[in-house]
Amino acid sequence: MTVSAGDDLLMADVTIGRSGAMATIGLNRVKALNALTTDMRETIAAAIPSFSRDPNLYIVVLRSSSPKAFSAGGDVRELVAWGRTDPARAKAAFAAEYRLNWTLECFSKPTVSLADGLVMGSGVGISIYNTHRVAGEGYRFAMPETAIGLFPDVGVAHALARLPGEIGTYLGLTGRTIGRAEAFRLGLVTHCIAGSEFAGIEAQLADAQPVDRLLDGMHQDPETGELAPHRGLIADCFAADTVEAITERLARSAASGHDFAAPILTDLAKRSPTSLKITLRHLRAARTLDLRSVLAADYRLACRCLDGHDFAEGVRAALIDKDNLPVWSPARITDVAQGMVDAHFAALRPGEELELPTRAEMQAARV
Ligand code: QUE
């Protein structure tokens, strides 16, 4: 477990706690908006088997000590640095992340994330598989990886591909954020409860109060989702088969007076063209894949992104130099050859694929 010095307190980046019938996983890397490091994921992964085995443990709660973020993503600077010096280590870190996502999906006790703030990227990957996903007023969801030359990973293509009316395609390609009302309508969160209630929820769960009755009783139905007025346009434009066709449909909509379409085009123009193409193909393929297969495909794609140009360049521009001026290569959608896209999806060398246990094997293991 990594310990970093805070202002007045030495606090681990992740704390595993126990209170009565409840175990807690606390995210405390506040200054980095709880961007998950490999060490943090390791701490979480190591705790899960002991939760499974403990007959006195009813429920697990994931929480953040940052008011701004549940988790704003993964520590992608770490991954890019390793990608240069020790690619095998970077690939192992991606594999460990996707294995953790699968472990959380297969974990069989009630698990509640209490999120009031940003939930992006890796943060989605540790919460979307929880049985109960509670959103406070400040909750924001995004999978913004096309902005850093990556793609929506952590298995979330499985969920995005199943959202109605191409909203998952819209979220995955643009990387745009939605608030909790829209996230609730889409089923990405299960309950909307004021952040000020989170401590009280924990106290009652520690007392083994039944979680469904507790959360259902506190849930406040939110207003209409913010995308409701735009659902028709999103469904029409993002149903196209290629990124080029999607942008053509958006351009036509913008020209015919749809104010929502032009800013989407502006956003897409800033994203990595390669990321856009691999993301669209990944989302389409995920429609007929189970989560375990999506995670294996995520791993292939992540390895190719590590070996390629745009991931390092995107992280440089967004998070290292912070100039927000990534120089993508290829620079234009039309320059991303089909062969380049195909190469991202090709099988890895024998023995190098991400081999996750089946769901039944996960249930049987309980180690
Ligand atoms: C797109 C992304 C990420 C991002 C910014 C983007 C992302 C991510 C982070 C991030 C945030 C805070 C940190 C950190 C990384 O920013 O995935 O190390 O402290 O993890 O535009 O996909």
Short mmCIF file of C-alpha atoms and ligand atoms in Angstrom, two decimals:
data_model
loop_
_atom_site.label_atom_id
_atom_site.label_comp_id
_atom_site.label_asym_id
_atom_site.label_seq_id
_atom_site.Cartn_x
_atom_site.Cartn_y
_atom_site.Cartn_z
CA MET A 1 0.00 0.00 0.00
CA THR A 2 1.37 3.41 -0.92
CA VAL A 3 1.54 6.03 1.78
CA SER A 4 1.87 9.63 0.73
CA ALA A 5 2.31 12.53 3.12
CA GLY A 6 -0.74 14.73 3.49
CA ASP A 7 -0.75 18.18 5.01
CA ASP A 8 -1.18 17.06 8.56
CA LEU A 9 -1.87 13.37 8.36
CA LEU A 10 -0.16 10.34 6.94
CA MET A 11 -2.97 8.58 5.12
CA ALA A 12 -2.77 5.62 2.74
CA ASP A 13 -4.11 6.16 -0.79
CA VAL A 14 -6.59 3.33 -0.12
CA THR A 15 -7.82 2.33 3.33
CA ILE A 16 -9.58 -0.96 3.99
CA GLY A 17 -11.79 -0.69 7.07
CA ARG A 18 -14.31 -2.72 8.99
CA SER A 19 -17.30 -1.56 10.98
CA GLY A 20 -19.75 -4.19 12.20
CA ALA A 21 -21.18 -6.10 9.22
CA MET A 22 -19.64 -3.66 6.73
CA ALA A 23 -16.21 -3.51 5.10
CA THR A 24 -15.13 -0.18 3.62
CA ILE A 25 -12.79 0.65 0.78
CA GLY A 26 -11.83 4.32 1.15
CA LEU A 27 -10.16 6.22 -1.70
CA ASN A 28 -7.85 8.87 -0.26
CA ARG A 29 -5.57 10.05 -3.04
CA VAL A 30 -7.34 13.37 -2.84
CA LYS A 31 -4.81 15.62 -4.59
CA ALA A 32 -4.92 13.41 -7.70
CA LEU A 33 -8.75 13.23 -7.62
CA ASN A 34 -8.37 9.59 -6.60
CA ALA A 35 -6.78 8.59 -9.90
CA LEU A 36 -6.12 4.91 -9.25
CA THR A 37 -2.52 3.76 -9.17
CA THR A 38 -1.42 0.17 -9.63
CA ASP A 39 -0.70 0.00 -5.89
CA MET A 40 -4.22 1.19 -5.06
CA ARG A 41 -5.78 -1.45 -7.32
CA GLU A 42 -3.57 -4.09 -5.73
CA THR A 43 -4.79 -3.13 -2.26
CA ILE A 44 -8.42 -3.39 -3.37
CA ALA A 45 -7.87 -6.69 -5.21
CA ALA A 46 -6.12 -8.20 -2.18
CA ALA A 47 -9.03 -7.33 0.11
CA ILE A 48 -11.82 -8.93 -1.94
CA PRO A 49 -11.09 -12.63 -1.18
CA SER A 50 -11.12 -11.96 2.57
CA PHE A 51 -14.48 -10.21 2.15
CA SER A 52 -15.84 -13.27 0.32
CA ARG A 53 -14.68 -15.68 3.02
CA ASP A 54 -15.84 -13.76 6.08
CA PRO A 55 -19.26 -15.10 7.14
CA ASN A 56 -19.86 -12.08 9.41
CA LEU A 57 -19.43 -9.64 6.56
CA TYR A 58 -22.71 -8.59 4.95
CA ILE A 59 -21.77 -5.72 2.70
CA VAL A 60 -18.91 -3.70 1.18
CA VAL A 61 -18.93 0.09 0.73
CA LEU A 62 -16.65 2.04 -1.61
CA ARG A 63 -16.25 5.70 -0.73
CA SER A 64 -14.03 8.69 -1.44
CA SER A 65 -12.61 11.27 0.93
CA SER A 66 -12.49 13.84 -1.88
CA PRO A 67 -15.51 16.14 -2.20
CA LYS A 68 -14.71 16.61 -5.90
CA ALA A 69 -14.22 13.07 -7.14
CA PHE A 70 -15.05 9.48 -6.42
CA SER A 71 -12.26 8.68 -8.89
CA ALA A 72 -11.27 10.77 -11.90
CA GLY A 73 -9.57 7.86 -13.64
CA GLY A 74 -6.37 5.90 -13.57
CA ASP A 75 -2.86 7.15 -13.07
CA VAL A 76 -2.20 7.14 -16.80
CA ARG A 77 1.05 9.08 -16.37
CA GLU A 78 2.43 6.04 -14.58
CA LEU A 79 1.30 3.77 -17.42
CA VAL A 80 2.79 5.96 -20.14
CA ALA A 81 6.09 6.24 -18.25
CA TRP A 82 6.29 2.47 -17.92
CA GLY A 83 5.23 2.12 -21.55
CA ARG A 84 8.51 3.83 -22.48
CA THR A 85 10.88 2.18 -20.00
CA ASP A 86 9.27 -1.17 -19.24
CA PRO A 87 6.33 -1.99 -21.54
CA ALA A 88 5.82 -5.40 -19.90
CA ARG A 89 5.14 -3.64 -16.60
CA ALA A 90 2.62 -1.27 -18.21
CA LYS A 91 0.83 -4.23 -19.84
CA ALA A 92 0.80 -6.10 -16.54
CA ALA A 93 -0.79 -3.03 -14.92
CA PHE A 94 -3.58 -2.97 -17.52
CA ALA A 95 -4.10 -6.72 -17.05
CA ALA A 96 -4.32 -6.26 -13.27
CA GLU A 97 -6.87 -3.49 -13.71
CA TYR A 98 -9.13 -5.56 -15.95
CA ARG A 99 -8.74 -8.56 -13.62
CA LEU A 100 -9.92 -6.33 -10.74
CA ASN A 101 -12.95 -5.24 -12.79
CA TRP A 102 -13.82 -8.91 -13.36
CA THR A 103 -13.25 -9.76 -9.68
CA LEU A 104 -15.68 -7.01 -8.68
CA GLU A 105 -18.24 -8.21 -11.25
CA CYS A 106 -18.03 -11.77 -9.87
CA PHE A 107 -17.97 -10.75 -6.19
CA SER A 108 -21.22 -12.01 -4.73
CA LYS A 109 -21.93 -9.84 -1.66
CA PRO A 110 -23.81 -6.55 -1.88
CA THR A 111 -21.38 -3.76 -2.77
CA VAL A 112 -22.32 -0.10 -2.62
CA SER A 113 -20.39 2.79 -4.15
CA LEU A 114 -21.13 6.19 -2.64
CA ALA A 115 -20.11 8.68 -5.33
CA ASP A 116 -20.55 12.44 -5.12
CA GLY A 117 -18.25 13.97 -7.73
CA LEU A 118 -16.39 12.75 -10.80
CA VAL A 119 -16.60 9.09 -11.76
CA MET A 120 -14.45 8.64 -14.84
CA GLY A 121 -12.43 5.91 -16.52
CA SER A 122 -10.91 3.58 -13.93
CA GLY A 123 -13.35 4.98 -11.36
CA VAL A 124 -16.20 3.68 -13.51
CA GLY A 125 -14.43 0.32 -13.57
CA ILE A 126 -14.49 -0.10 -9.79
CA SER A 127 -18.09 1.10 -9.38
CA ILE A 128 -20.17 0.03 -12.37
CA TYR A 129 -20.01 -3.65 -11.30
CA ASN A 130 -21.25 -2.86 -7.77
CA THR A 131 -24.77 -4.08 -6.94
CA HIS A 132 -25.74 -0.60 -5.66
CA ARG A 133 -24.41 2.63 -7.20
CA VAL A 134 -25.42 5.70 -5.23
CA ALA A 135 -24.97 9.17 -6.75
CA GLY A 136 -24.85 12.43 -4.79
CA GLU A 137 -25.78 15.83 -6.26
CA GLY A 138 -22.26 16.38 -7.61
CA TYR A 139 -22.03 13.05 -9.44
CA ARG A 140 -20.64 13.25 -12.98
CA PHE A 141 -19.99 10.24 -15.24
CA ALA A 142 -17.61 10.15 -18.20
CA MET A 143 -15.44 7.80 -20.23
CA PRO A 144 -13.12 10.48 -21.72
CA GLU A 145 -10.32 8.23 -23.01
CA THR A 146 -10.57 9.18 -26.69
CA ALA A 147 -9.17 12.56 -25.51
CA ILE A 148 -5.92 10.88 -24.43
CA GLY A 149 -5.47 8.47 -27.33
CA LEU A 150 -6.99 5.54 -25.47
CA PHE A 151 -10.53 4.07 -25.63
CA PRO A 152 -13.30 3.37 -23.11
CA ASP A 153 -11.84 0.36 -21.30
CA VAL A 154 -12.46 -1.37 -17.92
CA GLY A 155 -15.15 -3.45 -19.66
CA VAL A 156 -17.48 -0.47 -19.95
CA ALA A 157 -17.98 -1.06 -23.70
CA HIS A 158 -20.24 -3.91 -22.56
CA ALA A 159 -22.52 -1.45 -20.75
CA LEU A 160 -22.23 1.37 -23.33
CA ALA A 161 -23.16 -1.00 -26.16
CA ARG A 162 -26.38 -1.86 -24.32
CA LEU A 163 -27.58 1.68 -23.61
CA PRO A 164 -30.65 2.77 -25.59
CA GLY A 165 -30.65 5.01 -28.63
CA GLU A 166 -26.88 5.02 -29.26
CA ILE A 167 -26.23 7.04 -26.12
CA GLY A 168 -23.34 4.72 -25.31
CA THR A 169 -21.80 5.43 -28.71
CA TYR A 170 -22.22 9.16 -28.05
CA LEU A 171 -20.62 8.91 -24.58
CA GLY A 172 -17.79 6.64 -25.69
CA LEU A 173 -16.78 8.64 -28.77
CA THR A 174 -17.18 12.18 -27.44
CA GLY A 175 -16.00 11.42 -23.88
CA ARG A 176 -18.62 13.88 -22.70
CA THR A 177 -19.85 14.01 -19.11
CA ILE A 178 -23.38 13.40 -17.86
CA GLY A 179 -24.89 14.24 -14.50
CA ARG A 180 -26.71 11.93 -12.15
CA ALA A 181 -30.22 12.41 -13.54
CA GLU A 182 -29.17 11.13 -16.96
CA ALA A 183 -26.96 8.43 -15.39
CA PHE A 184 -29.95 7.27 -13.32
CA ARG A 185 -32.25 7.15 -16.37
CA LEU A 186 -29.62 5.03 -18.14
CA GLY A 187 -29.18 2.67 -15.17
CA LEU A 188 -25.53 3.63 -14.66
CA VAL A 189 -26.48 4.61 -11.09
CA THR A 190 -29.16 2.87 -9.05
CA HIS A 191 -29.99 5.54 -6.43
CA CYS A 192 -29.86 9.34 -6.11
CA ILE A 193 -29.22 10.35 -2.52
CA ALA A 194 -27.77 13.59 -1.12
CA GLY A 195 -24.05 13.32 -0.30
CA SER A 196 -24.81 14.59 3.20
CA GLU A 197 -26.61 11.26 3.84
CA PHE A 198 -23.62 9.05 2.99
CA ALA A 199 -22.26 8.82 6.54
CA GLY A 200 -25.69 7.82 7.83
CA ILE A 201 -25.98 5.13 5.14
CA GLU A 202 -22.68 3.66 6.29
CA ALA A 203 -23.78 3.62 9.93
CA GLN A 204 -26.93 1.70 9.06
CA LEU A 205 -25.15 -0.77 6.82
CA ALA A 206 -22.58 -1.42 9.57
CA ASP A 207 -25.63 -2.28 11.67
CA ALA A 208 -26.61 -4.81 8.96
CA GLN A 209 -29.77 -2.95 7.95
CA PRO A 210 -31.06 -4.46 4.67
CA VAL A 211 -29.50 -2.41 1.89
CA ASP A 212 -32.37 -2.35 -0.60
CA ARG A 213 -34.97 -1.10 1.86
CA LEU A 214 -32.50 1.48 3.19
CA LEU A 215 -31.43 2.91 -0.19
CA ASP A 216 -34.86 2.67 -1.84
CA GLY A 217 -36.26 4.63 1.09
CA MET A 218 -33.70 7.42 0.72
CA HIS A 219 -33.71 7.63 -3.08
CA GLN A 220 -35.06 10.86 -4.55
CA ASP A 221 -36.20 10.56 -8.13
CA PRO A 222 -34.17 13.08 -10.16
CA GLU A 223 -35.40 15.48 -12.82
CA THR A 224 -35.37 14.45 -16.48
CA GLY A 225 -31.95 13.55 -17.85
CA GLU A 226 -30.05 16.32 -19.63
CA LEU A 227 -29.89 14.36 -22.90
CA ALA A 228 -33.67 13.88 -23.11
CA PRO A 229 -34.19 16.75 -25.61
CA HIS A 230 -31.39 15.37 -27.81
CA ARG A 231 -32.18 11.66 -27.83
CA GLY A 232 -33.54 11.70 -31.37
CA LEU A 233 -30.50 13.42 -32.81
CA ILE A 234 -28.11 11.14 -30.90
CA ALA A 235 -29.99 8.01 -32.01
CA ASP A 236 -29.98 9.12 -35.65
CA CYS A 237 -26.40 10.39 -35.93
CA PHE A 238 -24.58 7.83 -33.80
CA ALA A 239 -26.26 4.82 -35.44
CA ALA A 240 -24.01 5.19 -38.49
CA ASP A 241 -21.46 2.45 -39.20
CA THR A 242 -18.32 4.58 -39.46
CA VAL A 243 -16.89 7.60 -37.65
CA GLU A 244 -16.90 9.46 -40.98
CA ALA A 245 -20.62 8.75 -41.48
CA ILE A 246 -21.39 9.83 -37.91
CA THR A 247 -19.63 13.17 -38.47
CA GLU A 248 -21.44 13.60 -41.81
CA ARG A 249 -24.80 13.09 -40.12
CA LEU A 250 -23.84 15.54 -37.35
CA ALA A 251 -22.74 18.11 -39.94
CA ARG A 252 -26.05 17.72 -41.79
CA SER A 253 -27.97 18.15 -38.51
CA ALA A 254 -25.91 21.22 -37.61
CA ALA A 255 -26.58 22.74 -41.05
CA SER A 256 -30.31 22.19 -40.63
CA GLY A 257 -30.32 24.13 -37.38
CA HIS A 258 -29.79 21.56 -34.59
CA ASP A 259 -27.77 23.59 -32.06
CA PHE A 260 -26.68 20.44 -30.22
CA ALA A 261 -24.82 18.97 -33.23
CA ALA A 262 -22.11 21.56 -34.01
CA PRO A 263 -20.38 21.46 -30.59
CA ILE A 264 -20.28 17.65 -30.80
CA LEU A 265 -18.38 17.97 -34.07
CA THR A 266 -15.97 20.38 -32.38
CA ASP A 267 -15.40 17.86 -29.58
CA LEU A 268 -14.90 14.92 -31.94
CA ALA A 269 -12.38 16.94 -33.95
CA LYS A 270 -10.18 17.17 -30.84
CA ARG A 271 -10.19 13.43 -30.14
CA SER A 272 -7.58 10.98 -31.38
CA PRO A 273 -8.76 9.81 -34.83
CA THR A 274 -7.35 6.34 -34.15
CA SER A 275 -9.10 6.23 -30.77
CA LEU A 276 -12.41 7.19 -32.39
CA LYS A 277 -12.15 4.39 -34.93
CA ILE A 278 -11.12 1.67 -32.50
CA THR A 279 -13.75 2.84 -30.01
CA LEU A 280 -16.59 2.63 -32.52
CA ARG A 281 -15.55 -0.84 -33.65
CA HIS A 282 -15.11 -1.98 -30.03
CA LEU A 283 -18.57 -0.69 -29.04
CA ARG A 284 -20.21 -2.41 -32.01
CA ALA A 285 -18.45 -5.71 -31.31
CA ALA A 286 -19.35 -5.51 -27.61
CA ARG A 287 -23.05 -5.77 -28.46
CA THR A 288 -22.67 -9.53 -28.84
CA LEU A 289 -19.82 -10.19 -26.38
CA ASP A 290 -20.05 -11.07 -22.70
CA LEU A 291 -18.15 -8.91 -20.22
CA ARG A 292 -15.29 -11.39 -19.87
CA SER A 293 -14.68 -11.25 -23.64
CA VAL A 294 -14.94 -7.45 -23.67
CA LEU A 295 -12.22 -7.27 -20.99
CA ALA A 296 -9.99 -9.59 -23.05
CA ALA A 297 -10.55 -7.29 -26.06
CA ASP A 298 -9.81 -4.25 -23.84
CA TYR A 299 -6.46 -5.80 -23.01
CA ARG A 300 -5.56 -6.35 -26.67
CA LEU A 301 -6.46 -2.74 -27.43
CA ALA A 302 -4.59 -1.38 -24.39
CA CYS A 303 -1.41 -3.24 -25.44
CA ARG A 304 -1.69 -1.78 -28.95
CA CYS A 305 -2.26 1.72 -27.56
CA LEU A 306 0.85 1.36 -25.38
CA ASP A 307 2.87 0.35 -28.44
CA GLY A 308 1.39 3.14 -30.56
CA HIS A 309 1.74 6.92 -30.71
CA ASP A 310 -1.45 8.62 -29.56
CA PHE A 311 -1.76 7.36 -25.97
CA ALA A 312 1.60 8.81 -24.92
CA GLU A 313 0.90 12.00 -26.88
CA GLY A 314 -2.59 12.39 -25.42
CA VAL A 315 -1.33 11.99 -21.85
CA ARG A 316 1.49 14.43 -22.56
CA ALA A 317 -0.89 17.08 -23.85
CA ALA A 318 -3.65 16.63 -21.24
CA LEU A 319 -1.76 15.72 -18.07
CA ILE A 320 2.01 16.29 -18.35
CA ASP A 321 2.62 19.49 -20.37
CA LYS A 322 -1.07 20.46 -20.06
CA ASP A 323 -0.96 22.39 -23.33
CA ASN A 324 -4.09 20.56 -24.51
CA LEU A 325 -2.57 20.50 -27.98
CA PRO A 326 -2.11 16.83 -28.84
CA VAL A 327 -0.52 16.15 -32.21
CA TRP A 328 -2.27 12.97 -33.28
CA SER A 329 -0.79 10.54 -35.76
CA PRO A 330 -2.54 9.92 -38.07
CA ALA A 331 -4.01 13.40 -37.74
CA ARG A 332 -7.23 12.90 -39.69
CA ILE A 333 -9.97 10.30 -39.51
CA THR A 334 -9.64 9.54 -43.20
CA ASP A 335 -5.94 8.79 -42.73
CA VAL A 336 -6.59 5.96 -40.25
CA ALA A 337 -6.32 2.96 -42.56
CA GLN A 338 -8.56 -0.04 -42.01
CA GLY A 339 -5.42 -2.17 -41.56
CA MET A 340 -4.36 -0.02 -38.59
CA VAL A 341 -7.73 -0.54 -36.95
CA ASP A 342 -7.64 -4.28 -37.64
CA ALA A 343 -4.16 -4.50 -36.11
CA HIS A 344 -5.49 -3.16 -32.80
CA PHE A 345 -8.00 -6.02 -32.60
CA ALA A 346 -5.74 -8.84 -33.77
CA ALA A 347 -4.99 -11.65 -31.32
CA LEU A 348 -1.92 -11.26 -29.14
CA ARG A 349 0.84 -13.84 -29.23
CA PRO A 350 -0.07 -17.22 -27.69
CA GLY A 351 0.16 -16.98 -23.92
CA GLU A 352 -0.05 -13.17 -23.95
CA GLU A 353 -3.83 -12.83 -23.98
CA LEU A 354 -5.74 -11.80 -20.85
CA GLU A 355 -7.13 -15.15 -19.65
CA LEU A 356 -9.75 -14.48 -17.00
CA PRO A 357 -11.35 -17.33 -15.05
CA THR A 358 -14.94 -18.05 -16.05
CA ARG A 359 -17.70 -16.82 -13.79
CA ALA A 360 -18.17 -20.38 -12.46
CA GLU A 361 -14.45 -20.67 -11.73
CA MET A 362 -14.54 -17.35 -9.90
CA GLN A 363 -17.45 -18.57 -7.78
CA ALA A 364 -15.69 -21.84 -7.00
CA ALA A 365 -12.33 -20.29 -6.13
CA ARG A 366 -13.13 -18.04 -3.17
CA VAL A 367 -9.43 -17.95 -2.35
C1 QUE B 1 -9.14 11.94 -20.48
C2 QUE B 1 -8.91 10.84 -19.70
C3 QUE B 1 -8.31 10.97 -18.43
C4 QUE B 1 -7.98 12.26 -18.00
C5 QUE B 1 -8.23 13.37 -18.78
C6 QUE B 1 -8.80 13.18 -20.03
C7 QUE B 1 -8.03 9.85 -17.59
C8 QUE B 1 -7.39 10.09 -16.36
C9 QUE B 1 -7.10 11.40 -15.96
C10 QUE B 1 -6.45 11.74 -14.72
C11 QUE B 1 -7.05 12.60 -13.83
C12 QUE B 1 -6.42 12.96 -12.65
C13 QUE B 1 -5.16 12.48 -12.37
C14 QUE B 1 -4.55 11.61 -13.26
C15 QUE B 1 -5.19 11.25 -14.44
O1 QUE B 1 -7.40 12.44 -16.77
O2 QUE B 1 -8.32 8.68 -17.95
O3 QUE B 1 -3.33 11.11 -12.98
O4 QUE B 1 -4.50 12.85 -11.21
O5 QUE B 1 -7.10 9.05 -15.57
O6 QUE B 1 -9.03 14.25 -20.83
O7 QUE B 1 -9.23 9.61 -20.13
#
